[in-house]
Structures are given as structure tokens and as C-alpha cells.
Short mmCIF file of C-alpha atoms in Angstrom, two decimals:
data_model
loop_
_atom_site.label_atom_id
_atom_site.label_comp_id
_atom_site.label_asym_id
_atom_site.label_seq_id
_atom_site.Cartn_x
_atom_site.Cartn_y
_atom_site.Cartn_z
CA MET A 1443 -0.01 -0.15 0.28
CA ILE A 1444 2.23 2.36 0.88
CA TYR A 1445 3.97 2.54 -2.97
CA TYR A 1446 0.65 3.30 -3.69
CA VAL A 1447 0.91 6.29 -1.37
CA ILE A 1448 4.41 7.64 -3.00
CA ALA A 1449 2.53 7.56 -6.69
CA LEU A 1450 -0.33 9.41 -4.93
CA ILE A 1451 1.93 11.87 -3.24
CA VAL A 1452 3.79 12.67 -6.51
CA PHE A 1453 0.47 13.32 -8.21
CA LEU A 1454 -0.86 15.54 -5.65
CA VAL A 1455 2.12 17.38 -5.55
CA ASP A 1456 2.71 17.43 -9.65
CA GLN A 1457 -0.89 18.71 -10.24
CA GLY A 1458 -0.77 21.11 -7.44
CA THR A 1459 2.22 22.71 -8.67
CA LYS A 1460 0.72 22.65 -12.59
CA TRP A 1461 -2.57 24.33 -11.29
CA LEU A 1462 -0.86 27.26 -9.27
CA VAL A 1463 1.77 27.70 -12.68
CA ALA A 1464 -1.49 27.12 -15.07
CA THR A 1465 -3.95 29.89 -12.64
CA ARG A 1466 -1.42 32.08 -11.19
CA MET A 1467 1.08 32.68 -14.37
CA THR A 1468 0.27 34.03 -17.89
CA LEU A 1469 1.57 31.41 -20.54
CA GLY A 1470 5.28 32.71 -21.33
CA GLU A 1471 5.76 34.62 -17.97
CA GLU A 1472 8.89 33.77 -16.00
CA ILE A 1473 9.94 34.55 -12.34
CA SER A 1474 13.46 34.14 -11.95
CA VAL A 1475 14.53 31.62 -8.72
CA ILE A 1476 18.32 31.95 -9.51
CA GLY A 1477 19.12 34.32 -11.97
CA ASP A 1478 19.22 33.33 -15.41
CA PHE A 1479 19.94 29.77 -14.66
CA PHE A 1480 17.08 28.39 -12.76
CA LEU A 1481 13.44 29.85 -13.84
CA ILE A 1482 9.59 29.10 -13.05
CA THR A 1483 8.13 29.67 -16.65
CA SER A 1484 4.44 29.07 -17.51
CA HIS A 1485 4.72 26.74 -20.52
CA ARG A 1486 2.99 24.20 -22.38
CA ASN A 1487 3.68 20.68 -24.26
CA ARG A 1488 1.31 19.01 -26.46
CA GLY A 1489 4.51 16.76 -27.16
CA ALA A 1490 7.08 14.09 -25.22
CA ALA A 1491 10.32 14.90 -23.59
CA PHE A 1492 12.08 17.19 -25.33
CA GLY A 1493 8.38 18.57 -27.64
CA ILE A 1494 8.99 15.35 -29.74
CA LEU A 1495 5.39 13.94 -31.08
CA GLN A 1496 3.75 17.09 -30.90
CA GLY A 1497 0.24 17.06 -30.91
CA GLN A 1498 -0.21 13.05 -30.62
CA THR A 1499 -2.39 13.36 -27.27
CA TRP A 1500 -4.56 9.62 -28.22
CA PHE A 1501 -1.24 8.12 -29.10
CA PHE A 1502 -0.10 9.34 -25.34
CA ILE A 1503 -3.44 7.95 -23.53
CA VAL A 1504 -2.98 4.70 -24.99
CA VAL A 1505 0.97 4.22 -24.11
CA THR A 1506 0.22 5.88 -21.23
CA THR A 1507 -3.09 3.58 -20.07
CA ILE A 1508 -0.66 0.59 -20.85
CA VAL A 1509 2.29 1.53 -19.29
CA VAL A 1510 -0.06 2.16 -15.66
CA ILE A 1511 -1.36 -1.07 -15.94
CA ALA A 1512 1.89 -2.63 -16.35
CA LEU A 1513 3.54 -0.84 -13.82
CA ILE A 1514 0.67 -1.77 -11.05
CA TRP A 1515 0.81 -5.03 -12.01
CA TYR A 1516 4.92 -4.63 -11.48
CA ILE A 1517 4.61 -3.18 -7.93
CA ASN A 1518 2.21 -5.81 -7.45
CA LYS A 1519 4.83 -8.52 -8.17
CA VAL A 1520 7.86 -7.15 -6.59
CA LYS A 1521 6.28 -5.24 -3.11
CA SER A 1522 6.95 -8.00 -0.85
CA GLN A 1523 10.33 -8.42 -2.08
CA PRO A 1524 13.44 -7.47 0.76
CA ASP A 1525 14.74 -5.00 -1.68
CA LYS A 1526 12.67 -1.67 -1.63
CA ILE A 1527 14.26 0.24 -4.28
CA LEU A 1528 12.77 -1.07 -7.45
CA PRO A 1529 9.31 -1.05 -5.83
CA VAL A 1530 9.53 2.80 -4.71
CA ALA A 1531 11.05 3.43 -8.38
CA LEU A 1532 7.77 1.86 -9.89
CA ALA A 1533 6.00 3.96 -7.92
CA LEU A 1534 7.64 7.32 -8.69
CA VAL A 1535 7.30 6.56 -12.13
CA LEU A 1536 3.60 5.53 -12.00
CA GLY A 1537 2.65 8.66 -10.07
CA GLY A 1538 4.14 10.89 -12.52
CA ALA A 1539 2.72 8.84 -15.63
CA LEU A 1540 -0.38 9.50 -13.80
CA GLY A 1541 0.02 13.10 -13.63
CA ASN A 1542 1.02 14.06 -17.23
CA PHE A 1543 -1.59 11.84 -18.47
CA ILE A 1544 -4.89 13.52 -16.35
CA ASP A 1545 -3.28 16.61 -18.07
CA ARG A 1546 -3.44 14.99 -21.51
CA LEU A 1547 -6.53 13.64 -20.67
CA LEU A 1548 -8.39 16.70 -19.61
CA THR A 1549 -6.27 19.69 -21.34
CA GLY A 1550 -4.23 17.80 -24.20
CA GLU A 1551 -1.46 19.35 -23.09
CA VAL A 1552 1.03 19.37 -20.20
CA VAL A 1553 1.82 22.27 -17.88
CA ASP A 1554 5.95 22.43 -17.82
CA PHE A 1555 7.31 25.28 -15.65
CA PHE A 1556 10.86 24.50 -14.44
CA LYS A 1557 13.57 26.57 -16.67
CA PHE A 1558 17.21 25.63 -16.66
CA ASN A 1559 19.88 27.84 -18.67
CA PHE A 1560 22.84 26.24 -19.08
CA GLY A 1561 24.85 29.65 -20.73
CA SER A 1562 23.36 29.52 -24.50
CA TYR A 1563 21.96 26.36 -24.10
CA THR A 1564 18.03 25.80 -22.53
CA PHE A 1565 17.19 22.21 -21.13
CA PRO A 1566 13.68 21.32 -22.24
CA ILE A 1567 11.43 23.12 -19.55
CA PHE A 1568 9.66 20.23 -17.03
CA ASN A 1569 7.70 19.42 -14.11
CA ILE A 1570 7.51 17.33 -11.39
CA ALA A 1571 5.79 14.39 -13.20
CA ASP A 1572 8.84 14.42 -15.21
CA SER A 1573 11.31 14.47 -12.19
CA ALA A 1574 9.93 11.49 -10.68
CA ILE A 1575 10.33 9.71 -14.01
CA VAL A 1576 13.61 10.38 -14.27
CA VAL A 1577 14.24 9.60 -10.35
CA GLY A 1578 12.19 6.49 -10.61
CA VAL A 1579 13.84 5.03 -14.13
CA GLY A 1580 17.48 6.16 -12.15
CA LEU A 1581 16.46 4.25 -9.29
CA ILE A 1582 15.50 1.22 -11.55
CA ILE A 1583 18.71 1.21 -13.37
CA LEU A 1584 21.01 1.08 -9.92
CA ASP A 1585 17.94 -1.25 -8.34
CA THR A 1586 19.38 -3.48 -12.08
CA LEU A 1587 23.30 -2.92 -11.28
CA LEU A 1588 23.03 -3.54 -7.70
CA GLU A 1589 20.71 -7.15 -8.50
CA SER A 1590 23.53 -8.18 -11.34
CA ARG A 1591 25.92 -7.29 -8.34
CA ARG A 1592 24.09 -9.50 -5.73
CA GLU A 1593 24.03 -12.07 -8.45
CA LYS A 1594 27.76 -11.97 -9.24
CA GLN A 1595 28.78 -12.30 -5.57
CA LEU A 1596 25.98 -15.31 -5.08
CA THR A 1597 27.61 -16.92 -8.17
CA GLN A 1598 31.48 -16.23 -6.64
CA SER A 1599 30.50 -17.58 -3.33
CA GLN A 1600 28.80 -21.19 -4.13
CA ASP A 1601 32.13 -21.54 -6.69
CA GLU A 1602 34.16 -20.77 -3.88
CA GLY A 1603 31.74 -22.99 -1.81
CA LYS A 1604 32.17 -25.64 -4.22
CA GLU A 1605 36.11 -26.01 -4.01
#
């Protein structure tokens, strides 16, 4: 149950911050947080990460529905395992996926607002849901690497026991 609470918290924080930006800022308005490096910017995205696949709302709705079902199934499968990194990671991805999904379903676009400038380069504007998905995927990769390492150590200790 805790993993669904994590997903719900991500979803609620994401939706709350998007609501604040959408209702308190005009489209394109920017608020400096750290000079020109970090700004809160009212932006809308009809595509995916980095603005790709613009206007493919139904594609995103179908794909996200499949992903959400798969995430719920997989969380239920791994939630009782002793290692908790993977189910937490899946919960973060689930909360983020649902946050962007509801935006696309209701308005056909996602509210983005974190803007970072690195000199003349501007990183694509993103939101809390995007951040949760990226952190979740990073934790999934970490869990995969740790699991590979554990399996290797187990194999080595079994080989040493045979000698």
C-alpha cells in the first residue's frame, strides 16, 4: 500500500504545482529563482519529452494507459521482495505517468514550468511528474546494477564453496 501512497503524493504535488502555475501565471511568464540559470516558466507541451511527437494526444493516452497497467501489475509482483528500491522506483514512475496522463486527458497538453539555462543552452522545460519519472527510471537502473552485482557475488561465493 505504501507504494501507492508514494505514487499518490507524487501525483498530488505534480497536479498542485501545475495548477498554481496555470492559474497564477500567464503563458510565457517567467519568475527568476536563481538569476537566469533557474526560472519558473509557464509553458505548455502538447508532445513528449523534449517536445517530440507534438499533438499526438491519443497516442500518449493509449501508451500511458498500457504503462500504468503494467506498472501496477509489476508493483504488486515486487512489493513483497526484501529490496525496496524497485517498488519505490516504480511508484515514482507511476505517480509521474499519472500526473502527465491526466493533463493530456483533460486538456490535451502538459503544464511544464522548471526552466534551466546553461549559458546559451536552455534545457527542455519540465515539471514534477517528469522529475519523478526520471528519478524512478534512475532508481530502476540502479536496482538492476545492484541486482547484477548481488548475483555475481552469489555465484562467486557458490563457486568458492565447491572448492
